[in-house]
Short mmCIF file of C-alpha atoms in Angstrom, two decimals:
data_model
loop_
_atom_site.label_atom_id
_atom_site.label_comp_id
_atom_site.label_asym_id
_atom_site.label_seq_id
_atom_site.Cartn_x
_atom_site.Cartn_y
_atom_site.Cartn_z
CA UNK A 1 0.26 -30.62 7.68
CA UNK A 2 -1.36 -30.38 11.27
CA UNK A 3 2.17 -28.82 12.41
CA UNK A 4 1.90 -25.99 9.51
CA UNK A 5 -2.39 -25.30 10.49
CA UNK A 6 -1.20 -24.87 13.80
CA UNK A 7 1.56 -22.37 13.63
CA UNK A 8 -0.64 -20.34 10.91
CA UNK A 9 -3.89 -20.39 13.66
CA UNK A 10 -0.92 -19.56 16.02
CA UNK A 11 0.24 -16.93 14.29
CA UNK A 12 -2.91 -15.38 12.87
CA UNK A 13 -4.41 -15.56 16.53
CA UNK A 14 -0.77 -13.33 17.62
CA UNK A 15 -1.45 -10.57 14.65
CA UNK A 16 -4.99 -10.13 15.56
CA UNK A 17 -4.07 -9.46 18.69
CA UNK A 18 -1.21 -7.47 17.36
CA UNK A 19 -4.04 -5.52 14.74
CA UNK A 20 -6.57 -5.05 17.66
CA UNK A 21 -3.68 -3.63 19.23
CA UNK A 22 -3.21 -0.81 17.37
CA UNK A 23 -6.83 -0.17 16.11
CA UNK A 24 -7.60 1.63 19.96
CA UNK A 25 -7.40 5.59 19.68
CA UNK A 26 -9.02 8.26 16.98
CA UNK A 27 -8.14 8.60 13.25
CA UNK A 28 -8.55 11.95 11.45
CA UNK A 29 -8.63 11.98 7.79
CA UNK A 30 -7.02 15.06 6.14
CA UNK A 31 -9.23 16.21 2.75
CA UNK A 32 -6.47 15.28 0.60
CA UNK A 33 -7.28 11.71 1.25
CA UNK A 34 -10.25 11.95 0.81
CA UNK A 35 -10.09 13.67 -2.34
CA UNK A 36 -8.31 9.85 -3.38
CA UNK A 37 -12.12 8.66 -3.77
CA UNK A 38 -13.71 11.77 -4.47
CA UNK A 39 -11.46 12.04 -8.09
CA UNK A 40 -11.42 7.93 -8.27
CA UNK A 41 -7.46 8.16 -8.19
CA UNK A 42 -8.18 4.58 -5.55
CA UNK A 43 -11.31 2.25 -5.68
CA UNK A 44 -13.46 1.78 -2.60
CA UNK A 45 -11.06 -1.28 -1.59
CA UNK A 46 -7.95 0.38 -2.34
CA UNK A 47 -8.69 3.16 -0.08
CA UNK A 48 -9.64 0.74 2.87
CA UNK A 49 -6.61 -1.28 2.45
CA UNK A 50 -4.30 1.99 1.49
CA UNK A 51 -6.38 3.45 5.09
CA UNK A 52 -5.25 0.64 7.22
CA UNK A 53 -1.78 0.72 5.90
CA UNK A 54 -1.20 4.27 6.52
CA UNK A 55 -3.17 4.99 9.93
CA UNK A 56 -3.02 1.22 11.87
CA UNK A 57 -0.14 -0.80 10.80
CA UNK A 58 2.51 1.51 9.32
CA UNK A 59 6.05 1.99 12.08
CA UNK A 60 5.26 5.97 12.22
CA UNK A 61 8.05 6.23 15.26
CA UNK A 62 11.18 8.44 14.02
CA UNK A 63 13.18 6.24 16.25
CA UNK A 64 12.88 3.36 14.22
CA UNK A 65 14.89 1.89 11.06
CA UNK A 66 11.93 0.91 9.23
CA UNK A 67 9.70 4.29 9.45
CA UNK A 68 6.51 4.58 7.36
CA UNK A 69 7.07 0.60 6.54
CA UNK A 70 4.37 -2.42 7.26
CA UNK A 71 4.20 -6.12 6.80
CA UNK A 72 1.44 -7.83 5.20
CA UNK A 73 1.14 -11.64 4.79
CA UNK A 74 -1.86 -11.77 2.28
CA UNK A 75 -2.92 -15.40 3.81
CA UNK A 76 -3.35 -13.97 7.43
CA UNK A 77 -3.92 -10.22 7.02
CA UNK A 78 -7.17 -11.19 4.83
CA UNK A 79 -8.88 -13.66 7.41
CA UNK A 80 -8.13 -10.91 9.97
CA UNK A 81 -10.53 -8.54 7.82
CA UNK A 82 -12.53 -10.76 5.93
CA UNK A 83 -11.26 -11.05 2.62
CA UNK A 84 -9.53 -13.59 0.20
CA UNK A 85 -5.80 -13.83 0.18
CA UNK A 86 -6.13 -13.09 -3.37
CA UNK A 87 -7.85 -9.79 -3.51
CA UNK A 88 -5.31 -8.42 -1.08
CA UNK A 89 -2.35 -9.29 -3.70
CA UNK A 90 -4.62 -7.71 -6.50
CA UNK A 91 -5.17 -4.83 -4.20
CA UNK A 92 -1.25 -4.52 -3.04
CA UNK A 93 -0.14 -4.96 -6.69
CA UNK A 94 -2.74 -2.00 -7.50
CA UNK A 95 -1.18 0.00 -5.03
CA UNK A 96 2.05 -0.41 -6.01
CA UNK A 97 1.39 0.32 -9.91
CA UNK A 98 -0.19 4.02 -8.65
CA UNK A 99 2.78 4.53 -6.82
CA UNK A 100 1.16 4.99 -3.64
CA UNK A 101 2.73 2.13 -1.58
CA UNK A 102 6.51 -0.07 -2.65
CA UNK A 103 7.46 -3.57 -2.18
CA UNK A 104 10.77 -3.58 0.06
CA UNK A 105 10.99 -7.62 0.03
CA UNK A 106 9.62 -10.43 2.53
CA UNK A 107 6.46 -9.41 2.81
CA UNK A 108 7.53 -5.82 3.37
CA UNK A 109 5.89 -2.71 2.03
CA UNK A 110 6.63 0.89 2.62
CA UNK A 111 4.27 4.37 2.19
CA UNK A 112 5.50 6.27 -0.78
CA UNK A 113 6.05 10.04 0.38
CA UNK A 114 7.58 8.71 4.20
CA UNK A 115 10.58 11.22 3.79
CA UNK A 116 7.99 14.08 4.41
CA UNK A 117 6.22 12.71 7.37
CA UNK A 118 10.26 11.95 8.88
CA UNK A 119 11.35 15.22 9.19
CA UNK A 120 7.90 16.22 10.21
CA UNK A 121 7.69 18.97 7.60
CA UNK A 122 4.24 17.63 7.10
CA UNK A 123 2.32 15.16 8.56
CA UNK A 124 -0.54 15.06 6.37
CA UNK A 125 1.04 14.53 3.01
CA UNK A 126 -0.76 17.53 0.61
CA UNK A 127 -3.01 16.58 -2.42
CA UNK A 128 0.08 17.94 -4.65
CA UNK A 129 2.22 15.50 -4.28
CA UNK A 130 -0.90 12.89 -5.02
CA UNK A 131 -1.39 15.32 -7.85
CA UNK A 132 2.29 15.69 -8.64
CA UNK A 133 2.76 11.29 -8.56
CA UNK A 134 -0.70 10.77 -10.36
CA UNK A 135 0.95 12.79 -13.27
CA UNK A 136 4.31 10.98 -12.98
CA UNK A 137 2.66 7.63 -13.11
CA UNK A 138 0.55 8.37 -15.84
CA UNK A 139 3.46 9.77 -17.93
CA UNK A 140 5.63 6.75 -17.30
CA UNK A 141 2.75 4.40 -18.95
CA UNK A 142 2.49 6.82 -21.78
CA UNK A 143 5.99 6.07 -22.13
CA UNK A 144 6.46 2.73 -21.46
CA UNK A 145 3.46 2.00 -23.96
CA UNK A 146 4.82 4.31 -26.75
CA UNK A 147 8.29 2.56 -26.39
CA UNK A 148 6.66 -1.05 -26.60
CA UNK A 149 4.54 -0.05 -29.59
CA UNK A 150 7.99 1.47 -31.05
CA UNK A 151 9.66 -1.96 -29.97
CA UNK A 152 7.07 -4.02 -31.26
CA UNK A 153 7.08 -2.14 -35.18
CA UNK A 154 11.09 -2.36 -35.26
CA UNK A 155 11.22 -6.14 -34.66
CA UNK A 156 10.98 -8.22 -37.39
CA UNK A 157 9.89 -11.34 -35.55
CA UNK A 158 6.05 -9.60 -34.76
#
């Protein structure tokens, strides 16, 4: 039990460092994101979290395999910023659901919308496409929820 404390102070202690790392420089928000709040399409702590993804820990370098992609261990990432493992998952599983971020596996999540920030045809993504996915999202529930109240009339077991 010490053994496991010690590599997880160990290893928090390396992506602090790793965090502090990359929160040096200047960060301009474009209106579309802001607009996120502004229409309530993200709560205050979705935005922070969706924020920190995007502009601190994200792999933004063309070069790499794993462009516009970010890991997040719950456990560590909220001690770094001061909040409970468990409202990060709630907050990542929110995220997910709007479309706005995807789960790639092993702790790995990815911006949605990447593929326009690759071949630098825009590098602030336009309030459109949040627009245009909002809509998409909000049809798919429709649907989903139609189809399971459909499901749930044609089987005789309910």
């Amino acid at each position: 039990m010490a053994i496991n404390m010690r590599i997880t102070s160990e290893l928090l202690k390396l992506k602090a460092i790793e965090f502090e790392k990359k929160l040096n420089g200047f960060c301009r928000y474009e209106r579309s994101r802001i607009l996120l709040l502004i229409n309530k399409d993200l709560s205050d702590e979705e935005f922070v979290l969706y924020c920190i993804f995007d502009d601190v820990i994200s792999d933004w370098d063309n070069g790499h395999d794993k462009f516009g992609s970010f890991e997040v261990i719950p456990d560590l990432f909220a001690e770094f910023i001061g909040w409970t493992p468990s409202k990060i998952r709630r907050i990542l599983k929110s995220l997910i659901t709007k479309g706005f971020i995807a789960f790639l596996g092993m702790n790995m999540y990815v911006m949605v919308g990447v593929e326009l920030k690759k071949h630098k045809r825009v590098r602030d993504v336009p309030f459109d496409y949040y627009a245009e996915l909002k809509k998409l999202v909000e049809t798919h529930l429709i649907k989903s929820s139609t189809n399971h109240n459909d499901d749930a009339k044609s089987n005789p077991l309910n």
